[in-house]
Coordinates of C-alpha atoms (C1' of nucleotides) in Angstrom, one line a residue:
Chain A
X554 CA 6.4 -1.8 2.1
X555 CA 9.3 0.0 0.5
X556 CA 9.7 3.7 0.8
X557 CA 9.4 4.3 -3.0
X558 CA 6.3 2.2 -3.2
X559 CA 4.7 4.1 -0.3
X560 CA 5.4 7.4 -2.0
X561 CA 4.0 6.2 -5.2
X562 CA 0.9 5.1 -3.4
X563 CA 0.6 8.5 -1.7
X564 CA 1.0 10.2 -5.1
X565 CA -1.7 8.1 -6.5
X566 CA -4.1 8.8 -3.7
X567 CA -3.5 12.5 -4.1
X568 CA -4.1 12.2 -7.8
X569 CA -7.3 10.4 -7.1
X570 CA -8.8 12.5 -4.3
X571 CA -6.9 15.8 -4.9
X572 CA -6.3 16.0 -1.2
X573 CA -5.3 13.8 1.7
X574 CA -4.7 13.9 5.4
X575 CA -1.5 12.7 6.9
X576 CA -3.5 10.9 9.6
X577 CA -5.6 9.0 7.1
X578 CA -2.5 7.9 5.2
X579 CA -0.9 6.9 8.4
X580 CA -3.6 4.5 9.4
X581 CA -4.1 3.3 5.9
X582 CA -0.6 2.3 5.2
X583 CA 0.2 1.5 8.8
X584 CA 3.2 3.7 9.4
X585 CA 3.7 6.5 11.8
X586 CA 2.5 10.0 10.9
X587 CA 6.1 11.2 11.0
X588 CA 7.0 8.9 8.2
X589 CA 4.0 10.1 6.2
X590 CA 5.0 13.7 6.9
X591 CA 8.5 13.1 5.8
X592 CA 7.3 11.4 2.6
X593 CA 5.0 14.4 1.9
X594 CA 7.8 16.8 2.5
X595 CA 10.1 14.9 0.1
X596 CA 7.4 14.7 -2.5
X597 CA 6.8 18.4 -2.0
X598 CA 10.5 19.1 -2.5
X599 CA 10.3 17.2 -5.7
X600 CA 7.5 19.5 -6.7
X601 CA 5.0 16.7 -7.1
X602 CA 2.5 17.8 -4.5
X603 CA 1.6 20.8 -2.4
X604 CA 2.2 20.3 1.3
X605 CA -0.3 21.9 3.6
X606 CA -0.9 21.8 7.3
X607 CA -2.3 18.4 8.1
X608 CA -1.9 16.8 4.7
X609 CA -1.2 17.6 1.1
X610 CA -2.9 18.7 -2.1
X611 CA -2.6 17.7 -5.7
X612 CA -0.6 20.2 -7.8
X613 CA -3.5 20.6 -10.1
X614 CA -5.7 21.5 -7.3
X615 CA -7.4 24.3 -9.2
X616 CA -9.0 21.6 -11.4
X617 CA -10.5 20.0 -8.4
X618 CA -13.0 22.8 -8.1
X619 CA -14.6 21.2 -11.1
X620 CA -14.9 18.2 -8.9
X621 CA -16.0 14.8 -10.2
X622 CA -19.6 14.9 -11.3
X623 CA -20.3 11.4 -10.1
X624 CA -23.8 11.2 -8.8
X625 CA -24.0 10.5 -5.1
X626 CA -20.2 10.1 -4.9
X627 CA -20.3 10.0 -1.1
X628 CA -22.7 7.2 -0.9
X629 CA -20.8 5.2 -3.4
X630 CA -17.6 5.7 -1.5
X631 CA -19.3 4.5 1.6
X632 CA -20.5 1.4 -0.2
X633 CA -17.0 0.8 -1.5
X634 CA -15.7 0.9 2.0
X635 CA -18.1 -1.8 3.1
X636 CA -17.1 -4.1 0.2
X637 CA -13.4 -4.1 0.6
X638 CA -13.2 -6.2 3.8
X639 CA -15.0 -9.0 2.0
X640 CA -12.1 -9.3 -0.4
X641 CA -9.4 -11.7 0.7
X642 CA -6.0 -12.6 -0.6
X643 CA -5.8 -15.0 -3.4
X644 CA -9.5 -14.7 -4.4
X645 CA -10.7 -14.8 -7.9
X646 CA -13.2 -12.0 -8.3
X647 CA -15.5 -11.1 -11.1
X648 CA -16.7 -7.5 -11.3
X649 CA -18.8 -5.3 -13.5
X650 CA -18.0 -1.7 -14.2
X651 CA -19.9 1.2 -12.8
X652 CA -18.9 4.1 -10.7
X653 CA -19.3 2.3 -7.4
X654 CA -16.9 -0.5 -8.6
X655 CA -14.4 2.1 -9.7
X656 CA -14.6 3.7 -6.3
X657 CA -13.9 0.3 -4.7
X658 CA -11.0 -0.4 -7.0
X659 CA -9.4 2.8 -5.8
X660 CA -9.5 2.0 -2.2
X661 CA -8.4 -1.6 -2.3
X662 CA -5.6 -2.0 0.2
X663 CA -2.2 -1.9 -1.5
X664 CA -1.1 -5.2 -0.1
X665 CA -4.1 -7.1 -1.4
X666 CA -3.2 -10.0 -3.7
X667 CA -6.0 -11.1 -5.9
X668 CA -7.1 -11.7 -9.4
X669 CA -9.8 -9.5 -10.9
X670 CA -11.8 -10.3 -14.0
X671 CA -13.8 -7.6 -15.6
X672 CA -15.2 -6.5 -18.9
X673 CA -15.1 -2.9 -18.0
X674 CA -12.4 -0.7 -19.4
X675 CA -12.4 1.9 -16.6
X676 CA -12.4 -0.9 -14.0
X677 CA -9.6 -2.7 -15.7
X678 CA -7.7 0.5 -15.8
X679 CA -8.1 1.1 -12.1
X680 CA -7.2 -2.5 -11.2
X681 CA -4.1 -2.3 -13.4
X682 CA -2.8 0.6 -11.3
X683 CA -2.7 -1.6 -8.3
X684 CA 0.6 -3.1 -7.3
X685 CA -0.4 -6.6 -6.5
X686 CA -3.6 -7.3 -8.4
X687 CA -3.7 -9.4 -11.5
X688 CA -6.2 -8.1 -14.1
X689 CA -7.9 -10.2 -16.7
X690 CA -10.0 -8.5 -19.3
X691 CA -13.0 -10.4 -20.5
X692 CA -14.2 -10.2 -24.0
X693 CA -13.4 -8.3 -27.1
X694 CA -16.1 -6.2 -28.6
X695 CA -16.7 -3.1 -26.5
X696 CA -20.2 -1.7 -26.2
X697 CA -20.0 2.1 -26.4
X698 CA -23.2 2.6 -24.4
X699 CA -22.0 0.7 -21.4
X700 CA -18.3 0.9 -21.8
X701 CA -18.0 -2.8 -21.2
X702 CA -17.2 -5.9 -23.3
X703 CA -20.3 -7.6 -24.5
X704 CA -21.3 -10.4 -26.9
X705 CA -20.6 -14.1 -27.2
X706 CA -16.9 -13.8 -26.6
X707 CA -17.3 -12.1 -23.3
X708 CA -20.0 -14.6 -22.2
X709 CA -18.0 -17.6 -23.1
X710 CA -14.9 -16.3 -21.3
X711 CA -16.9 -15.7 -18.2
X712 CA -18.4 -19.1 -18.3
X713 CA -15.0 -20.6 -18.3
X714 CA -14.2 -19.1 -14.9
X715 CA -14.9 -20.4 -11.4
X716 CA -14.7 -17.3 -9.3
X717 CA -15.0 -16.8 -5.5
X718 CA -16.9 -13.6 -5.7
X719 CA -19.0 -11.7 -8.1
X720 CA -19.2 -8.0 -7.1
X721 CA -21.8 -6.3 -9.2
X722 CA -23.1 -2.8 -9.4
X723 CA -26.8 -2.9 -10.2
X724 CA -29.4 -0.5 -11.5
X725 CA -32.5 -1.8 -9.9
X726 CA -33.6 -4.4 -7.3
X727 CA -36.9 -5.4 -5.8
X728 CA -38.7 -8.4 -4.5
X729 CA -38.7 -10.1 -7.8
X730 CA -35.0 -9.8 -8.3
X731 CA -32.4 -7.7 -10.1
X732 CA -33.4 -5.9 -13.3
X733 CA -31.6 -3.8 -15.9
X734 CA -32.5 -2.1 -19.1
X735 CA -29.7 -3.0 -21.5
X736 CA -30.0 -6.4 -23.2
X737 CA -26.3 -6.9 -23.8
X738 CA -25.4 -5.9 -20.3
X739 CA -28.0 -8.4 -18.9
X740 CA -26.3 -11.3 -20.7
X741 CA -22.9 -10.4 -19.2
X742 CA -24.2 -10.0 -15.7
X743 CA -26.1 -13.2 -15.8
X744 CA -23.0 -15.1 -16.9
X745 CA -21.0 -13.5 -14.1
X746 CA -23.5 -14.5 -11.4
X747 CA -23.4 -18.1 -12.8
X748 CA -19.7 -18.2 -12.7
X749 CA -19.2 -17.0 -9.1
X750 CA -19.7 -18.9 -5.9
X751 CA -21.1 -15.8 -4.1
X752 CA -22.7 -12.7 -5.5
X753 CA -22.5 -9.4 -3.8
X754 CA -24.6 -6.6 -5.2
X755 CA -23.8 -2.9 -4.7
X756 CA -26.6 -0.3 -5.0
X757 CA -27.4 3.1 -3.7
X758 CA -30.5 3.0 -1.6
X759 CA -32.3 5.0 -4.1
X760 CA -32.4 2.1 -6.5
X761 CA -33.7 -0.4 -3.9
X762 CA -37.3 -1.4 -4.6
X763 CA -37.2 -0.1 -8.1
X764 CA -37.3 -2.2 -11.2
X765 CA -36.6 -2.1 -14.9
X766 CA -37.6 -4.0 -18.0
X767 CA -35.2 -6.9 -18.1
X768 CA -34.6 -9.5 -15.5
X769 CA -31.1 -10.5 -14.6
X770 CA -31.8 -13.0 -11.7
X771 CA -34.0 -13.6 -8.7
X772 CA -33.2 -12.7 -5.2
X773 CA -32.2 -16.3 -4.3
X774 CA -29.0 -15.8 -6.4
X775 CA -27.9 -12.9 -4.3
X776 CA -25.9 -13.5 -1.2
X777 CA -25.1 -10.0 0.0
X778 CA -26.4 -6.6 -0.7
X779 CA -24.5 -3.4 0.2
X780 CA -26.0 0.1 0.3
X781 CA -24.9 3.3 1.9
X782 CA -27.6 2.8 4.6
X783 CA -27.3 1.1 7.9
X784 CA -28.1 -2.6 7.6
X785 CA -30.8 -2.4 10.2
X786 CA -32.8 0.0 8.1
X787 CA -36.4 -1.4 7.6
X788 CA -36.1 -0.9 3.9
X789 CA -34.3 -4.3 3.9
X790 CA -36.8 -6.4 5.7
X791 CA -38.1 -8.4 2.8
X792 CA -34.6 -8.9 1.4
X793 CA -33.4 -10.4 4.7
X794 CA -36.3 -12.8 4.5
X795 CA -34.9 -14.1 1.3
X796 CA -31.7 -14.9 3.1
X797 CA -29.7 -12.0 1.8
X798 CA -27.0 -10.5 4.0
X799 CA -27.3 -6.7 4.2
X800 CA -24.2 -4.7 4.9
Chain B
X1364 CA 23.2 -21.5 -9.2
X1365 CA 25.1 -19.5 -11.7
X1366 CA 25.2 -15.7 -11.5
X1367 CA 23.4 -15.2 -14.8
X1368 CA 20.8 -17.7 -13.9
X1369 CA 20.2 -16.0 -10.6
X1370 CA 19.9 -12.6 -12.2
X1371 CA 17.4 -14.0 -14.7
X1372 CA 15.4 -15.4 -11.8
X1373 CA 15.5 -12.0 -10.1
X1374 CA 14.4 -10.2 -13.2
X1375 CA 11.5 -12.6 -13.6
X1376 CA 10.4 -12.2 -10.0
X1377 CA 10.4 -8.4 -10.5
X1378 CA 8.4 -8.7 -13.7
X1379 CA 6.0 -10.9 -11.8
X1380 CA 5.5 -9.0 -8.7
X1381 CA 6.6 -5.5 -9.7
X1382 CA 8.7 -5.3 -6.5
X1383 CA 10.9 -7.5 -4.4
X1384 CA 12.9 -7.3 -1.1
X1385 CA 16.5 -8.2 -1.0
X1386 CA 15.9 -10.2 2.2
X1387 CA 13.2 -12.3 0.5
X1388 CA 15.4 -13.1 -2.5
X1389 CA 18.2 -13.9 -0.2
X1390 CA 16.3 -16.6 1.7
X1391 CA 14.6 -17.8 -1.5
X1392 CA 17.7 -18.4 -3.5
X1393 CA 19.9 -19.1 -0.5
X1394 CA 22.7 -16.7 -1.1
X1395 CA 23.8 -13.8 1.1
X1396 CA 22.1 -10.5 0.9
X1397 CA 25.3 -9.0 -0.3
X1398 CA 25.2 -11.1 -3.4
X1399 CA 21.6 -10.1 -4.0
X1400 CA 22.4 -6.5 -3.5
X1401 CA 25.3 -6.8 -6.0
X1402 CA 23.0 -8.4 -8.5
X1403 CA 20.4 -5.8 -8.0
X1404 CA 23.0 -3.1 -8.5
X1405 CA 24.2 -4.7 -11.7
X1406 CA 20.7 -5.0 -13.0
X1407 CA 20.0 -1.4 -12.1
X1408 CA 23.2 -0.3 -13.9
X1409 CA 21.9 -2.2 -17.0
X1410 CA 18.7 -0.2 -16.6
X1411 CA 16.6 -3.3 -16.2
X1412 CA 15.2 -2.5 -12.7
X1413 CA 15.0 0.3 -10.3
X1414 CA 17.1 -0.2 -7.2
X1415 CA 15.6 1.2 -4.0
X1416 CA 16.5 0.9 -0.3
X1417 CA 15.6 -2.6 0.7
X1418 CA 14.9 -4.1 -2.6
X1419 CA 14.1 -3.2 -6.2
X1420 CA 11.1 -2.2 -8.3
X1421 CA 10.1 -3.0 -11.9
X1422 CA 11.0 -0.2 -14.3
X1423 CA 7.5 0.2 -15.4
X1424 CA 6.5 0.9 -11.9
X1425 CA 8.7 3.9 -11.8
X1426 CA 7.5 5.3 -15.0
X1427 CA 3.9 5.3 -13.8
X1428 CA 5.1 6.8 -10.6
X1429 CA 6.8 9.7 -12.4
X1430 CA 3.9 9.9 -14.9
X1431 CA 2.9 13.5 -14.3
X1432 CA 2.7 15.0 -17.8
X1433 CA 3.4 13.5 -21.1
X1434 CA 6.9 13.9 -22.4
X1435 CA 7.1 16.0 -25.6
X1436 CA 3.3 16.3 -25.8
X1437 CA 3.5 18.9 -28.6
X1438 CA 5.6 16.6 -30.8
X1439 CA 3.2 13.8 -30.2
X1440 CA 0.2 15.9 -31.1
X1441 CA 1.9 16.9 -34.3
X1442 CA 2.5 13.3 -35.2
X1443 CA -1.1 12.4 -34.4
X1444 CA -2.2 15.1 -36.8
X1445 CA -0.1 13.5 -39.6
X1446 CA -1.6 10.1 -39.0
X1447 CA -5.2 10.9 -39.1
X1448 CA -5.6 11.5 -42.8
X1449 CA -4.3 8.0 -43.5
X1450 CA -7.3 6.5 -41.8
X1451 CA -10.2 6.0 -44.1
X1452 CA -13.7 4.8 -43.6
X1453 CA -14.4 1.1 -43.1
X1454 CA -10.8 0.3 -42.4
X1455 CA -9.8 -2.4 -39.9
X1456 CA -6.9 -0.9 -37.8
X1457 CA -4.6 -2.5 -35.3
X1458 CA -3.0 -0.2 -32.8
X1459 CA -0.7 -0.4 -29.9
X1460 CA -1.0 1.8 -26.8
X1461 CA 1.4 4.6 -26.0
X1462 CA 0.8 8.3 -25.5
X1463 CA 1.1 9.2 -29.2
X1464 CA -1.6 6.7 -30.1
X1465 CA -3.8 8.2 -27.4
X1466 CA -3.3 11.6 -28.8
X1467 CA -4.3 10.3 -32.2
X1468 CA -7.4 8.6 -30.8
X1469 CA -8.5 12.0 -29.4
X1470 CA -8.4 13.8 -32.7
X1471 CA -10.0 11.2 -34.9
X1472 CA -12.8 13.0 -36.9
X1473 CA -16.2 12.3 -35.5
X1474 CA -17.6 11.0 -38.7
X1475 CA -14.9 8.4 -39.2
X1476 CA -16.3 4.9 -39.4
X1477 CA -13.8 2.3 -38.7
X1478 CA -13.0 -0.7 -36.5
X1479 CA -10.0 -0.4 -34.1
X1480 CA -8.3 -3.3 -32.5
X1481 CA -6.1 -2.7 -29.5
X1482 CA -4.7 -4.4 -26.5
X1483 CA -4.2 -1.2 -24.6
X1484 CA -6.7 -0.1 -22.0
X1485 CA -6.1 3.6 -22.3
X1486 CA -6.4 3.4 -26.1
X1487 CA -9.5 1.3 -25.9
X1488 CA -10.9 3.8 -23.6
X1489 CA -10.3 6.7 -26.0
X1490 CA -11.7 4.8 -29.0
X1491 CA -14.8 3.9 -27.0
X1492 CA -15.6 7.6 -26.6
X1493 CA -15.8 8.0 -30.3
X1494 CA -19.3 8.0 -31.8
X1495 CA -18.7 5.8 -34.8
X1496 CA -15.8 3.7 -34.0
X1497 CA -16.1 0.0 -33.2
X1498 CA -13.6 -1.1 -30.6
X1499 CA -12.3 -4.6 -30.2
X1500 CA -10.1 -5.4 -27.2
X1501 CA -7.4 -8.0 -27.8
X1502 CA -6.4 -10.4 -25.2
X1503 CA -7.2 -11.0 -21.6
X1504 CA -4.3 -10.9 -19.2
X1505 CA -3.1 -7.3 -18.7
X1506 CA 0.5 -6.6 -18.0
X1507 CA 0.9 -3.9 -15.4
X1508 CA 4.2 -2.8 -16.7
X1509 CA 3.0 -1.9 -20.1
X1510 CA -0.7 -1.5 -19.5
X1511 CA -1.5 -3.7 -22.5
X1512 CA -2.8 -7.2 -22.9
X1513 CA -0.1 -9.7 -23.4
X1514 CA 0.4 -13.4 -23.6
X1515 CA -0.9 -16.2 -25.9
X1516 CA -4.5 -15.1 -25.9
X1517 CA -3.6 -11.7 -27.2
X1518 CA -1.3 -13.1 -29.8
X1519 CA -3.7 -15.6 -31.1
X1520 CA -6.5 -13.1 -31.3
X1521 CA -4.3 -10.8 -33.3
X1522 CA -3.2 -13.6 -35.6
X1523 CA -6.9 -14.1 -36.5
X1524 CA -7.2 -10.7 -37.9
X1525 CA -6.6 -9.3 -41.3
X1526 CA -6.2 -5.6 -40.8
X1527 CA -5.7 -2.8 -43.3
X1528 CA -3.3 -0.8 -41.1
X1529 CA -1.1 -1.3 -38.1
X1530 CA -0.4 2.0 -36.4
X1531 CA 2.3 1.5 -33.9
X1532 CA 4.1 3.7 -31.4
X1533 CA 7.7 2.6 -31.1
X1534 CA 10.5 3.0 -28.7
X1535 CA 13.5 2.8 -31.0
X1536 CA 14.3 2.5 -34.6
X1537 CA 17.6 2.4 -36.6
X1538 CA 19.0 0.9 -39.8
X1539 CA 18.6 -2.7 -38.4
X1540 CA 14.9 -2.2 -37.7
X1541 CA 12.6 -1.6 -34.8
X1542 CA 13.6 -2.6 -31.3
X1543 CA 12.1 -2.6 -27.9
X1544 CA 13.0 -3.7 -24.4
X1545 CA 10.0 -5.6 -23.1
X1546 CA 9.7 -9.2 -24.1
X1547 CA 6.0 -9.5 -23.8
X1548 CA 5.4 -6.3 -25.7
X1549 CA 7.6 -7.5 -28.5
X1550 CA 5.5 -10.5 -29.1
X1551 CA 2.4 -8.5 -29.4
X1552 CA 3.9 -5.9 -31.7
X1553 CA 5.3 -8.6 -34.0
X1554 CA 2.0 -10.3 -34.3
X1555 CA 0.4 -7.0 -35.1
X1556 CA 2.8 -6.2 -37.9
X1557 CA 2.1 -9.7 -39.3
X1558 CA -1.6 -9.3 -39.2
X1559 CA -1.7 -5.9 -41.0
X1560 CA -1.3 -5.1 -44.6
X1561 CA 0.5 -1.9 -44.0
X1562 CA 2.5 -0.8 -41.0
X1563 CA 2.8 2.8 -39.9
X1564 CA 5.2 3.6 -37.2
X1565 CA 5.0 6.7 -35.0
X1566 CA 8.1 8.0 -33.2
X1567 CA 9.4 11.2 -31.9
X1568 CA 12.6 12.1 -33.7
X1569 CA 14.6 11.6 -30.5
X1570 CA 14.0 7.9 -30.8
X1571 CA 15.2 7.7 -34.4
X1572 CA 18.6 6.1 -34.8
X1573 CA 18.5 4.5 -31.3
X1574 CA 18.1 0.9 -30.5
X1575 CA 17.2 -1.4 -27.7
X1576 CA 17.8 -5.0 -26.8
X1577 CA 15.0 -6.9 -28.5
X1578 CA 14.3 -6.9 -32.2
X1579 CA 10.7 -6.5 -33.4
X1580 CA 11.2 -6.4 -37.1
X1581 CA 13.4 -5.1 -39.9
X1582 CA 12.9 -1.9 -41.8
X1583 CA 11.4 -3.8 -44.8
X1584 CA 8.3 -4.5 -42.8
X1585 CA 7.7 -0.8 -42.3
X1586 CA 5.7 1.1 -44.8
X1587 CA 5.5 4.6 -43.3
X1588 CA 7.3 6.4 -40.5
X1589 CA 5.9 9.6 -38.9
X1590 CA 7.8 11.9 -36.7
X1591 CA 7.3 15.5 -35.7
X1592 CA 10.0 16.7 -38.1
X1593 CA 9.7 17.7 -41.7
X1594 CA 9.9 14.7 -44.0
X1595 CA 12.8 16.3 -45.9
X1596 CA 15.0 16.3 -42.9
X1597 CA 18.2 14.5 -43.7
X1598 CA 17.8 12.3 -40.6
X1599 CA 15.6 10.1 -42.8
X1600 CA 17.9 9.5 -45.8
X1601 CA 18.7 5.9 -45.0
X1602 CA 15.1 5.1 -44.2
X1603 CA 13.9 6.4 -47.5
X1604 CA 16.4 4.2 -49.2
X1605 CA 14.7 1.2 -47.6
X1606 CA 11.5 2.3 -49.3
X1607 CA 9.9 3.8 -46.2
X1608 CA 7.6 6.7 -46.7
X1609 CA 8.4 9.6 -44.3
X1610 CA 5.6 11.9 -43.2
Chain C
dC871 C1' -6.3 33.3 24.5
dA872 C1' -6.6 28.5 25.7
dT873 C1' -6.9 24.1 23.7
dT874 C1' -6.1 20.9 20.3
dT875 C1' -3.7 19.4 16.4
dT876 C1' 0.2 19.4 13.6
dT877 C1' 5.1 20.1 12.8
dC878 C1' 9.9 20.1 14.0
dT879 C1' 14.0 18.5 16.3
dG880 C1' 17.0 15.4 18.2
dC881 C1' 17.7 10.8 19.3
dA882 C1' 17.8 5.8 19.4
dA883 C1' 17.0 1.2 17.3
dA884 C1' 16.8 -1.5 13.4
dT885 C1' 17.8 -2.3 8.9
dT886 C1' 20.4 -1.7 4.9
dC887 C1' 24.5 -0.3 2.3
dT888 C1' 29.3 0.1 1.3
dT889 C1' 33.9 -1.3 1.4
dG890 C1' 37.9 -4.1 2.0
dC891 C1' 39.3 -8.6 2.3
dA892 C1' 39.9 -13.6 1.9
dA893 C1' 38.7 -18.2 0.1
dG894 C1' 37.1 -20.8 -3.5
dA895 C1' 35.7 -21.3 -8.4
dT896 C1' 36.5 -20.4 -13.1
dA897 C1' 39.1 -18.9 -17.1
dA898 C1' 43.3 -17.8 -19.5
dT899 C1' 48.0 -18.4 -20.4
dT900 C1' 52.3 -20.4 -20.6
Chain D
dA308 C1' 49.4 -29.5 -16.3
dA309 C1' 50.7 -25.9 -13.6
dT310 C1' 50.3 -21.2 -12.8
dT311 C1' 48.4 -16.9 -13.0
dA312 C1' 44.7 -13.8 -13.4
dT313 C1' 39.9 -12.9 -13.0
dC314 C1' 35.4 -13.6 -11.1
dT315 C1' 32.3 -14.8 -7.6
dT316 C1' 30.8 -15.1 -3.0
dG317 C1' 30.5 -14.5 2.0
dC318 C1' 31.9 -12.0 5.9
dA319 C1' 32.8 -8.2 9.0
dA320 C1' 32.9 -3.4 10.4
dG321 C1' 31.7 1.1 9.9
dA322 C1' 28.6 4.3 7.4
dA323 C1' 24.2 5.6 5.9
dT324 C1' 19.1 5.2 5.7
dT325 C1' 14.8 4.5 7.6
dT326 C1' 11.6 4.7 11.0
dG327 C1' 9.3 5.6 15.4
dC328 C1' 9.1 8.2 19.6
dA329 C1' 9.3 12.1 22.9
dG330 C1' 9.2 16.8 23.9
dA331 C1' 9.2 21.5 22.4
dA332 C1' 7.6 24.8 18.9
dA333 C1' 4.3 26.4 15.6
dA334 C1' -0.2 26.6 13.6
dA335 C1' -5.1 26.0 13.5
dT336 C1' -9.5 26.3 15.9
dG337 C1' -13.2 28.0 18.5

DNA sequence: CATTTTTCTGCAAATTCTTGCAAGATAATT
DNA sequence: AATTATCTTGCAAGAATTTGCAGAAAAATG
C-alpha cells in the first residue's frame, strides 16, 4: 500500500468515525504503529486532523456530539464485522441498502477486490469511495420512501446477473420466512435472492421472530443469518433446523 | 513498444485501478523501472496522474482525498440561486453531478414538481430528498474518478430521453466551446446535450476562458451560461455574440 | 506514585529516486 | 547516403524516502 493511499484511507476513517486509535489502524492496515503515528502527525501538520494521544480526531469534532442517529448503531457495526470475512476477492455481490449494509461498506478492507451491485444510492456512494471495488448501480427510477431503485428496470437488470452472494438487510424474519412491508422493495429483494448463489441476511436480533405483511421468501432460500448475538443463542434453534448458518 | 503507447497503457491502468506501482508496471511491460519512473514523471508533469513514492495515483483519487470543503462554495450557491427560477413544473431535466449542481438540488423549492435524470450518485441522493421530485438514475457502471455513471449503458439511456433542460456543471469554456479532461465524462455530457432541448451551463467565473484537452461541444449548442458574476460583466462579450444568454 | 500505554529519538535495512553516462534507435540535415 | 543531432532506454552509484525496531522519555491511568 502506498503512503498516500494509506493516508487517504486514514482520513476517510476519521471522517467516518470522527475518531480513531493508532493501534486499530495499525492492525487494520497492517503496518507498524510508528508508521501510523507518523502519518497522523503529517496529516495533523497539514491541518487535516487533530492529533491526540493514542489516535486522532476529525477536525469537525464538535459536530460529532450530534452523533449519528442510527438506531442500534453498535449492533449494526457488530453485524457488519461478521459479514466482512465472508466476502472474498473477485466475488460478484448483490446488496440492498439499509444502515447495516452501509456500515459494512465502510469497513470493507481496502485491498478487497470485488464487484458490488446495488440499487441503493447511499450504498453505491459508500462502495464508490472504496479504492478497489467496482460499483454497478441497478435500475433507474428511485423510490423516495426506500431510497433504492425500484420497478421493472431494476428487476430485469438484477435478473440478468449471476452473483456469488446476496447480502440483504431485512426487516422481519420468522419461521415462515422473510417478510417486509413495501411492495416495491419486496420485488427487488426477491429478484436479488433469485440472482445470487448464496443469500446472507443481516438483522438485528430485535427483528428476529417478527413478521410483516408481505412475504419475500421462505427460510429455505436463506443460507446464512447474521445478528449481533452469539450464534449459540437459543433464539436461533428453529432457524438452525432449517439449515441456516447463524453467525 | 513505443513510448507513447506505453504511456497510454499506463494511463489506462491507472484509470482502471486508481493506483499502480512502478515495480508492477516494470515487470508487466518489461522495461526498467527507470523508464517507468520517467514516464510517470512526464505524465505527472502533464497533470494526468499524481506521482507518489513507489508508483502513481489517479488524479480523481487525489481530489477526493483533498476533498475537505467545497471550493468557492459561496459562488456556487449564488449560481444555484440563479438557476432555480428556470426550472418549471412538469419539466424533464437532465443534470450532471458536480458541487454546483448539488447546491442547486438543495435549494429547489419544495413544491416543485419535476423529473430529474442524473448519472451522479450525490446528485441523485439530493434529488431523492425532495418531496415532489421524481428521480431517474442513468446508467449502471459507476466511475470512481468522477462519481458518475459512465459507459454505453448510461449513454444509451440518455439517448432515449427527450428532456426540456440540460443543466450542466462544466470545467472549462472558451470561444471554441466547452471542454473537459475525462474521456468518459465527455461522452456522457455530449449525450446529455443532445438529448435536451435547451442547455444551461453553470460555471464559476474562474473557469470562463479556460480550456482543457477534450471537446464536449461548441458554443452554438449552449443556450444559457450562469456564473456568479453580474451578466453585464465584460468577460461575457464574446459569448453574448454567440447568442448565449448570460445570467 | 507505580504501572501501563503512547510518543519520541536514533538507527538500520530496504526500497525508491536522482543523476550522469553510454549505447542504440530515430529523425533531421546536408 | 552519410552524418549529425535528438530521443529513448538501461545501468550504476549515491542520495533520499520509507518503514520497523529498540530504548528512553512523556503522558495517561488508577
